[in-house]
Coordinates of C-alpha atoms and ligand atoms in Angstrom, one line a residue:
M25 CA 21.5 -6.9 38.8
T26 CA 18.0 -5.8 39.6
E27 CA 17.2 -2.4 40.7
P28 CA 17.5 -1.7 44.4
L29 CA 14.3 -1.2 46.2
H30 CA 13.5 2.5 47.4
V31 CA 12.3 2.9 50.8
A32 CA 11.2 6.0 53.1
I33 CA 11.6 5.7 56.7
V34 CA 9.9 8.1 58.5
G35 CA 11.4 8.7 61.9
S36 CA 14.8 8.6 62.9
G37 CA 14.7 7.1 66.4
P38 CA 16.0 3.4 67.5
A39 CA 12.9 1.9 65.3
G40 CA 14.0 4.0 62.3
F41 CA 17.5 3.1 62.4
Y42 CA 17.0 -0.3 63.1
T43 CA 14.8 -0.9 60.3
A44 CA 17.0 1.1 58.1
D45 CA 19.9 -1.4 59.2
A46 CA 17.8 -4.7 58.6
L47 CA 16.8 -3.3 55.0
L48 CA 20.3 -2.0 53.9
R49 CA 21.6 -5.6 55.0
S50 CA 19.3 -7.4 52.4
E51 CA 20.9 -8.5 49.4
E52 CA 17.9 -9.8 47.4
P53 CA 16.4 -7.1 47.1
R54 CA 19.1 -4.6 47.5
V55 CA 17.7 -1.6 49.4
E56 CA 18.2 2.0 49.5
V57 CA 16.6 3.9 52.7
D58 CA 16.0 7.6 52.9
V59 CA 15.4 8.3 56.6
I60 CA 13.5 11.3 57.3
D61 CA 12.7 13.4 60.6
R62 CA 11.0 16.6 61.2
L63 CA 14.1 17.4 63.6
P64 CA 17.5 18.6 62.1
T65 CA 19.0 15.9 64.3
P66 CA 18.4 11.9 64.2
W67 CA 18.3 9.5 67.3
G68 CA 14.8 10.3 68.4
L69 CA 14.5 9.8 72.2
V70 CA 18.0 8.3 72.4
R71 CA 19.1 11.9 72.1
L72 CA 16.1 13.8 73.5
G73 CA 14.5 11.4 76.1
V74 CA 16.8 8.9 77.6
A75 CA 18.0 11.2 80.7
P76 CA 21.6 13.0 80.4
D77 CA 22.9 11.3 83.2
H78 CA 22.6 8.2 81.3
E79 CA 25.4 8.8 78.8
N80 CA 26.5 4.9 78.3
I81 CA 22.9 4.3 77.3
K82 CA 22.8 7.5 74.7
A83 CA 26.1 5.6 73.4
V84 CA 23.6 3.1 71.3
S85 CA 23.9 6.0 68.9
R86 CA 27.5 4.7 67.8
A87 CA 25.6 1.5 66.3
F88 CA 23.3 3.9 64.7
E89 CA 26.2 6.0 62.9
K90 CA 27.6 2.7 61.5
T91 CA 24.0 2.1 59.8
A92 CA 24.3 5.9 58.4
A93 CA 27.9 4.8 56.8
R94 CA 26.2 1.6 55.1
P95 CA 25.9 2.3 51.1
G96 CA 22.4 3.3 50.4
F97 CA 21.7 5.2 53.3
R98 CA 20.6 9.1 53.2
F99 CA 19.1 11.1 56.4
F100 CA 16.6 14.2 55.7
G101 CA 16.4 16.0 58.8
N102 CA 14.1 19.0 59.1
V103 CA 11.5 17.4 57.0
E104 CA 8.0 16.8 58.4
V105 CA 5.9 14.3 57.0
G106 CA 2.4 16.1 57.3
S107 CA 3.6 19.1 56.7
T108 CA 6.9 19.6 54.7
V109 CA 5.9 16.3 52.5
S110 CA 2.7 14.4 52.6
H111 CA 2.0 10.6 53.1
D112 CA 0.7 10.4 49.6
E113 CA 3.9 12.1 48.1
L114 CA 6.0 9.5 49.9
A115 CA 3.8 6.8 48.9
A116 CA 3.9 7.8 45.1
A117 CA 7.7 8.3 45.1
F118 CA 8.9 5.2 47.0
D119 CA 8.3 1.5 46.7
A120 CA 7.5 1.5 50.3
V121 CA 7.2 3.6 53.3
V122 CA 7.7 2.6 56.8
Y123 CA 6.4 5.0 59.8
T124 CA 8.7 4.8 62.9
V125 CA 7.5 7.9 64.3
G126 CA 7.4 7.1 67.9
A127 CA 4.9 8.4 70.4
Q128 CA 4.8 12.3 70.4
T129 CA 2.4 13.4 73.1
D130 CA 1.4 12.5 76.6
R131 CA -1.8 10.8 78.1
R132 CA -3.9 12.9 80.1
L133 CA -4.9 12.3 83.7
G134 CA -8.8 13.7 83.2
I135 CA -8.6 15.8 86.5
P136 CA -9.7 18.9 87.6
G137 CA -6.7 21.6 87.5
E138 CA -4.6 19.3 85.4
D139 CA -4.0 22.6 83.0
L140 CA -3.5 25.0 85.8
P141 CA 0.0 26.8 85.7
G142 CA 2.7 24.8 87.0
S143 CA 1.2 21.1 85.9
W144 CA 3.4 19.8 83.1
P145 CA 3.2 16.5 81.1
A146 CA 6.7 15.0 81.8
T147 CA 7.3 14.6 77.7
A148 CA 7.7 18.4 78.0
F149 CA 9.9 18.2 81.2
V150 CA 12.1 15.7 79.6
A151 CA 12.0 17.5 76.0
W152 CA 13.2 20.7 77.9
Y153 CA 16.2 19.2 79.9
N154 CA 17.3 17.2 76.9
G155 CA 17.4 20.2 74.8
H156 CA 14.5 19.9 72.1
P157 CA 14.3 22.7 70.0
D158 CA 10.5 22.8 70.5
F159 CA 10.6 22.9 74.3
Q160 CA 13.0 25.6 75.0
D161 CA 10.8 28.5 75.7
L162 CA 8.8 26.4 78.2
D163 CA 8.8 28.4 81.6
F164 CA 9.4 25.6 84.0
D165 CA 9.0 27.3 87.5
L166 CA 11.3 25.5 89.8
D167 CA 11.1 28.1 92.7
T168 CA 9.1 25.5 95.0
E169 CA 10.2 23.2 97.7
R170 CA 7.9 20.2 96.9
V171 CA 7.7 18.6 93.7
V172 CA 4.8 15.8 92.7
V173 CA 5.6 13.3 90.0
V174 CA 2.5 11.3 89.2
G175 CA 3.6 8.2 87.8
N176 CA 6.0 5.1 89.0
G177 CA 7.5 4.5 85.6
N178 CA 11.2 4.8 84.3
V179 CA 10.3 8.1 83.0
A180 CA 8.8 9.2 86.5
I181 CA 12.1 7.7 88.0
D182 CA 14.0 9.9 85.4
C183 CA 12.0 13.3 86.3
A184 CA 12.6 12.8 89.8
R185 CA 16.3 11.8 89.7
M186 CA 17.0 14.8 87.4
L187 CA 15.3 17.2 89.7
A188 CA 17.6 15.8 92.6
L189 CA 20.8 16.1 91.0
P190 CA 23.2 18.5 92.4
A191 CA 25.3 21.1 90.1
E192 CA 28.3 18.6 90.6
E193 CA 26.3 15.5 89.0
L194 CA 24.7 17.8 86.3
A195 CA 28.2 19.2 85.0
P196 CA 29.2 16.1 83.4
T197 CA 26.3 15.5 81.2
D198 CA 24.5 17.0 78.3
T199 CA 21.6 18.7 80.1
T200 CA 20.9 22.2 78.6
E201 CA 22.9 24.9 80.6
E202 CA 19.6 26.7 81.5
A203 CA 18.2 23.5 82.6
A204 CA 21.0 22.4 84.9
A205 CA 21.3 26.0 86.5
A206 CA 17.4 25.9 87.1
I207 CA 17.8 22.5 88.9
A208 CA 20.8 22.9 90.6
S209 CA 19.7 26.5 92.1
S210 CA 16.1 25.6 92.9
P211 CA 15.0 25.3 96.4
I212 CA 13.6 22.0 95.9
R213 CA 13.6 19.6 99.1
E214 CA 11.3 17.0 98.3
I215 CA 10.2 15.1 95.0
V216 CA 7.0 12.7 95.8
M217 CA 6.4 10.2 93.3
L218 CA 2.8 8.8 93.3
G219 CA 1.9 5.3 92.3
R220 CA -1.6 4.4 91.7
R221 CA -0.7 0.6 92.9
G222 CA 1.3 -1.2 95.2
P223 CA 5.0 -1.6 95.7
A224 CA 4.5 -5.0 93.7
Q225 CA 3.0 -3.6 90.7
A226 CA 5.4 -0.6 90.1
A227 CA 6.6 -0.4 86.6
F228 CA 9.8 1.0 87.3
T229 CA 12.9 -1.5 86.9
P230 CA 15.3 -2.7 89.5
P231 CA 18.5 -0.6 88.2
E232 CA 16.6 2.7 87.9
L233 CA 15.3 2.3 91.5
K234 CA 18.8 1.3 92.9
E235 CA 20.2 4.5 91.4
L236 CA 17.9 6.4 93.7
G237 CA 20.0 5.1 96.5
E238 CA 23.4 6.2 95.1
L239 CA 22.9 9.9 94.4
A240 CA 25.1 12.3 95.7
G241 CA 22.8 15.1 96.5
A242 CA 19.4 13.2 97.6
E243 CA 18.1 10.4 99.5
P244 CA 15.2 7.8 98.8
V245 CA 12.4 7.7 101.3
V246 CA 9.7 4.9 101.9
D247 CA 7.2 4.6 104.5
A248 CA 7.3 0.8 105.7
A249 CA 3.6 1.1 106.2
D250 CA 3.4 1.5 102.4
L251 CA 5.2 -1.6 101.8
R252 CA 2.2 -4.0 103.7
L253 CA 1.4 -6.3 101.2
D254 CA -2.1 -7.7 100.5
P255 CA -2.4 -11.4 99.8
A256 CA -2.8 -11.2 96.2
S257 CA 0.3 -8.7 96.0
A258 CA 2.2 -11.3 98.2
A259 CA 1.4 -14.2 95.9
E260 CA 2.3 -12.1 92.8
L261 CA 5.8 -11.0 94.3
E262 CA 6.3 -15.1 95.4
A263 CA 6.0 -15.9 91.8
D264 CA 8.0 -13.1 90.4
R265 CA 11.9 -14.2 90.4
D266 CA 12.8 -11.0 88.8
R267 CA 11.5 -7.5 88.5
A268 CA 9.0 -7.0 91.2
R269 CA 10.9 -9.1 93.6
R270 CA 14.1 -6.9 93.4
N271 CA 11.9 -3.9 93.4
Y272 CA 10.2 -4.8 96.5
E273 CA 13.6 -5.7 98.2
L274 CA 15.3 -2.3 97.4
L275 CA 12.2 -0.7 98.8
Q276 CA 12.5 -2.5 101.9
E277 CA 16.0 -1.7 102.1
Y278 CA 15.2 2.3 101.6
A279 CA 12.4 1.8 104.3
A280 CA 14.9 0.5 106.6
R281 CA 17.7 3.4 105.6
P282 CA 18.2 6.0 108.3
S283 CA 18.4 9.4 106.8
E284 CA 21.8 10.8 105.6
G285 CA 20.6 14.3 105.9
K286 CA 21.2 14.8 102.2
P287 CA 19.5 18.1 100.9
R288 CA 16.9 16.5 98.7
R289 CA 14.6 13.5 99.2
I290 CA 12.5 11.6 97.0
V291 CA 9.5 10.1 98.6
L292 CA 8.2 7.0 96.8
R293 CA 4.3 6.7 97.5
F294 CA 2.0 3.8 96.8
L295 CA -1.5 3.3 96.6
V296 CA -2.6 7.0 95.7
S297 CA -4.2 8.6 93.0
P298 CA -4.6 12.2 92.3
L299 CA -8.1 13.6 92.3
A300 CA -7.3 17.2 91.5
L301 CA -4.7 19.5 91.1
V302 CA -5.8 22.6 93.2
G303 CA -4.6 26.3 93.7
D304 CA -5.0 29.7 93.1
G305 CA -4.3 30.6 89.3
K306 CA -1.4 28.3 89.8
V307 CA -0.6 24.3 91.2
E308 CA -0.3 24.7 95.1
A309 CA -1.4 21.1 96.0
V310 CA -2.3 17.7 94.7
E311 CA -5.5 16.3 96.3
V312 CA -5.1 12.5 96.3
V313 CA -7.2 9.5 97.3
H314 CA -5.9 6.6 99.0
N315 CA -6.3 3.1 97.0
E316 CA -6.7 -0.5 98.2
L317 CA -6.0 -3.5 95.7
V318 CA -8.8 -5.7 94.5
D319 CA -8.5 -8.6 92.4
D320 CA -10.6 -7.7 88.9
G321 CA -10.7 -11.2 86.8
G322 CA -7.1 -11.9 87.7
R323 CA -5.5 -8.5 87.6
I324 CA -4.7 -6.5 90.4
V325 CA -6.4 -3.1 90.2
A326 CA -6.7 -0.1 92.5
R327 CA -9.6 0.8 93.9
P328 CA -10.2 4.3 95.8
T329 CA -11.1 3.8 99.8
G330 CA -12.7 7.7 99.8
E331 CA -10.0 8.8 102.1
T332 CA -8.1 11.8 100.7
E333 CA -5.2 13.7 101.6
L334 CA -3.7 17.0 100.2
I335 CA 0.0 17.1 99.2
P336 CA 1.3 20.7 98.8
A337 CA 3.5 21.1 95.7
G338 CA 4.8 24.1 93.3
L339 CA 5.4 21.8 90.3
V340 CA 3.5 18.9 89.2
L341 CA 4.9 16.3 86.4
R342 CA 2.6 14.1 84.8
S343 CA 4.1 10.9 83.9
V344 CA 1.5 8.6 83.0
G345 CA 2.4 7.6 79.5
Y346 CA 3.5 8.7 76.1
R347 CA 1.0 8.7 73.3
G348 CA 1.2 8.2 69.2
V349 CA -0.2 11.0 66.9
A350 CA -2.4 10.4 63.8
L351 CA -0.4 11.6 60.7
P352 CA -2.6 12.9 57.6
G353 CA -3.5 10.2 55.5
V354 CA -2.0 7.2 57.3
P355 CA -4.3 4.9 59.3
F356 CA -4.5 5.4 63.0
D357 CA -6.4 3.9 65.9
E358 CA -7.7 5.0 69.1
T359 CA -5.2 3.4 70.9
G360 CA -2.7 5.7 69.6
T361 CA -0.9 3.3 67.1
I362 CA -1.0 3.0 63.2
P363 CA -2.9 -0.2 62.8
N364 CA -1.1 -3.1 61.6
T365 CA -0.1 -6.9 61.5
A366 CA 3.5 -7.9 62.4
G367 CA 4.1 -4.5 60.8
R368 CA 2.0 -4.3 57.6
V369 CA -0.2 -1.5 58.1
A370 CA -3.8 -2.6 58.0
G371 CA -5.9 -0.9 55.0
A372 CA -2.8 0.8 53.3
D373 CA -0.5 -1.2 50.5
R374 CA 3.2 -0.8 50.4
V375 CA 3.1 1.1 54.0
Y376 CA 4.6 -0.3 57.1
A377 CA 5.1 0.4 61.0
A378 CA 7.8 -0.2 63.4
G379 CA 8.5 1.1 67.2
W380 CA 6.3 2.7 69.3
I381 CA 4.1 3.8 66.7
K382 CA 3.4 0.0 66.0
R383 CA 3.2 -1.6 69.3
G384 CA 2.8 1.4 71.6
P385 CA 5.0 3.2 74.2
S386 CA 6.4 0.7 76.0
G387 CA 9.7 -1.3 75.9
V388 CA 13.4 -0.3 75.9
I389 CA 15.7 0.7 73.1
G390 CA 16.8 -2.9 72.3
T391 CA 12.9 -3.9 72.1
N392 CA 12.5 -2.2 69.0
K393 CA 15.3 -4.1 67.2
K394 CA 13.6 -7.3 67.0
D395 CA 9.9 -5.1 66.2
A396 CA 11.8 -3.8 63.6
A397 CA 13.3 -6.9 62.1
E398 CA 9.5 -8.2 62.2
T399 CA 8.4 -5.6 60.2
V400 CA 11.7 -5.4 57.6
E401 CA 10.6 -9.4 57.5
C402 CA 7.0 -8.5 56.2
L403 CA 8.2 -5.9 54.0
L404 CA 11.1 -7.9 51.8
E405 CA 8.4 -10.7 51.6
D406 CA 6.1 -8.4 49.7
A407 CA 8.8 -7.1 47.7
R408 CA 9.9 -10.6 46.4
A409 CA 6.2 -11.1 45.9
G410 CA 6.4 -7.9 43.3
A411 CA 4.0 -6.0 45.3
L412 CA 6.2 -3.1 46.1
V413 CA 6.4 -0.8 43.1
A414 CA 6.3 3.1 43.4
P415 CA 3.6 4.4 41.0
A416 CA 5.6 7.5 40.5
P417 CA 9.4 7.1 41.2
R418 CA 11.0 10.2 42.5
D419 CA 14.3 11.0 43.9
L420 CA 13.4 12.5 47.3
A421 CA 16.1 15.6 47.3
E422 CA 14.9 16.7 43.9
L423 CA 11.1 16.6 45.6
L424 CA 12.0 18.7 48.4
D425 CA 14.4 21.1 46.3
E426 CA 11.4 21.8 44.1
K427 CA 9.2 22.5 47.0
G428 CA 11.8 24.9 48.5
A429 CA 12.0 22.6 51.4
D430 CA 15.8 22.9 53.1
F431 CA 16.7 19.9 54.6
V432 CA 19.6 18.9 56.9
D433 CA 21.3 15.6 55.4
Y434 CA 23.7 13.4 57.2
E435 CA 26.9 15.6 56.6
G436 CA 24.7 18.5 58.1
W437 CA 24.1 16.5 61.0
Q438 CA 27.9 15.5 61.4
A439 CA 28.7 19.5 61.6
I440 CA 25.9 19.9 64.2
D441 CA 27.7 16.9 66.0
A442 CA 30.9 18.1 65.7
A443 CA 30.1 21.7 67.1
E444 CA 28.5 20.0 69.8
R445 CA 31.3 17.6 70.6
A446 CA 34.0 20.5 70.4
A447 CA 31.7 22.7 72.8
G448 CA 31.6 20.0 75.3
E449 CA 35.2 19.2 75.3
L450 CA 35.8 22.9 76.4
H451 CA 33.7 22.0 79.7
G452 CA 34.8 18.4 80.3
R453 CA 31.0 17.2 79.0
P454 CA 29.9 14.7 76.4
R455 CA 28.6 17.6 74.2
V456 CA 27.1 21.0 74.3
K457 CA 23.8 20.4 72.5
L458 CA 22.4 23.1 70.2
H459 CA 19.2 23.7 71.3
R460 CA 17.7 26.2 69.2
W461 CA 16.1 25.6 65.7
Q462 CA 18.1 28.5 64.2
A463 CA 21.5 27.3 65.5
L464 CA 20.7 23.7 64.4
L465 CA 19.7 24.6 61.1
E466 CA 22.6 27.2 60.4
T467 CA 25.3 24.8 61.7
G468 CA 23.6 21.6 59.8
R469 CA 23.4 23.5 56.5
R470 CA 27.0 24.6 56.5
I471 CA 28.4 21.8 54.2
P472 CA 27.0 22.8 51.0
R473 CA 25.2 20.4 49.1
Ligands
FAD4 C1 12.2 10.0 78.8 C2 12.4 8.7 78.2 C3 13.4 8.0 78.7 C4 14.1 7.1 78.1 N1 14.8 5.9 78.6 C5 15.5 4.9 78.0 C6 16.6 4.4 78.9 O1 17.2 4.8 79.4 N2 16.9 3.1 78.2 C7 16.2 2.8 77.2 O2 16.7 1.4 76.7 N3 15.0 3.0 76.7 C8 14.6 4.2 77.3 N4 13.6 5.0 77.0 C9 12.5 4.3 75.5 C10 13.2 4.1 74.2 O3 13.9 5.7 74.0 C11 12.1 4.0 73.0 O4 12.1 2.5 73.1 C12 12.4 4.1 72.0 O5 13.1 5.8 71.6 C13 11.5 4.1 71.1 O6 11.7 4.5 69.6 P1 10.8 4.9 68.5 O7 11.9 4.7 67.0 O8 9.7 4.2 68.4 O9 10.4 6.6 68.6 P2 11.4 7.7 69.0 O10 12.9 7.7 69.6 O11 10.5 8.8 69.8 O12 11.7 8.6 67.2 C14 10.6 9.0 66.6 C15 11.2 9.6 65.5 O13 10.6 10.3 64.9 C16 10.4 11.8 64.2 N5 9.1 12.2 63.9 C17 7.9 12.2 64.7 N6 6.7 12.4 64.0 C18 7.2 12.8 62.5 C19 6.9 13.5 61.6 N7 5.3 13.4 61.1 N8 7.6 13.5 60.5 C20 8.9 12.9 60.4 N9 9.6 12.8 61.7 C21 8.9 12.3 62.6 C22 11.0 12.3 65.7 O14 11.0 13.4 65.7 C23 11.9 11.0 66.3 O15 13.1 11.4 66.1 C24 13.1 6.2 77.1 C25 11.8 6.7 77.0 C26 11.5 7.9 77.4 C27 10.4 8.5 76.7

């Protein structure tokens, strides 16, 4: 039997695990994979992005556990490519390297006041309530009656909904205790979501919008005047059988709904863009401009009308997209992705990409499966053509030991997982996350290697 191909996969989110799974299923060549993550815990945004009250979606990790149980799989947590180990070291040691590092930062609004205290990227807020160990010392001040969420996608909805959950809806989730307590005890009365374009162009999807109408402690508020359609949007809706049409129907239903007097309101605004965040030393209001929609070569775009409005708010969450970050020694392009063709990285032999860093930050968890399959197909084709041979093969565990880099292996992660689940069981929660580096590393290293 021929020697197996050794592949390093950098990033253990959905794209990393779908890539690992597809590679481990290959019979010719046989493949062994080392999945590397800078965090001591796997699953990427499934653990640290997907909202804690969406436990059924987080359950996709059970499929990833099956992948991890396949022969030839190893996990190396607490290993950051670019600092613990370099791209060149990996490229020398492995027959191929696949980058599945996701999109690690946020896009900016580029408006005055964006950096005032009280203005946060949604990326940070999401990471905070989900227990990401890099984001636990952030001081989210929820002592305000109104929050503005800039953006009209599912992440914006997640943020708005999380802020609207009362203690009883937060209790059965794996939201960190600090975040749950801060949200439940906050005086927030209103969460305003700002959409640049109209209701027909909103990026959120119907199930997420529908959920806003089913919350125990909050109700959605839509102004019927905001739902008036220009002819181009009306035509767009007419042609749409799916997302936009269903969204529009739900928004109409919300606009017609009498208030139930719930403690918090989620106000969905359309055709408004933030011009500036204003305040004396901290955010006190968002200045917005009203937009109109115009046809720009077949695409409906928002154009400011000049009419402005000030929305008082003590907290602003900017949810206008995630963005990939460049890794030293790995090609990167200004759109925030690794340039590639079907997963083969441009200008770098034996290097591949999958997931958000390959195609940009959009698509649901499942989208990454097809995306990873495409990359793996290219990789295996190159392997069969004899193009994938490590110049200086090395075992990653040995390389890391030599560097004095202490990694968390899969058994270490299982120890973290077991500790979290056991703590959760005591409180009727799926898990109580370890969310401090020290606790994660101490627990993850409990099993001697
Ligand atoms: C807030 C939010 C909520 C979402 N909710 C849903 C949902 O409900 N349903 C759904 O289907 N989809 C949801 N998605 C989309 C889904 O999470 C993504 O499609 C998916 O996670 C992208 O997978 P990925 O593997 O490319 O990136 P990620 O999941 O981000 O994984 C990347 C991994 O790479 C690691 N990494 C980064 N840099 C390095 C480095 N230098 N060295 C080593 N490791 C590194 C990171 O630690 C991370 O573990 C949501 C996304 C967000 C942001």
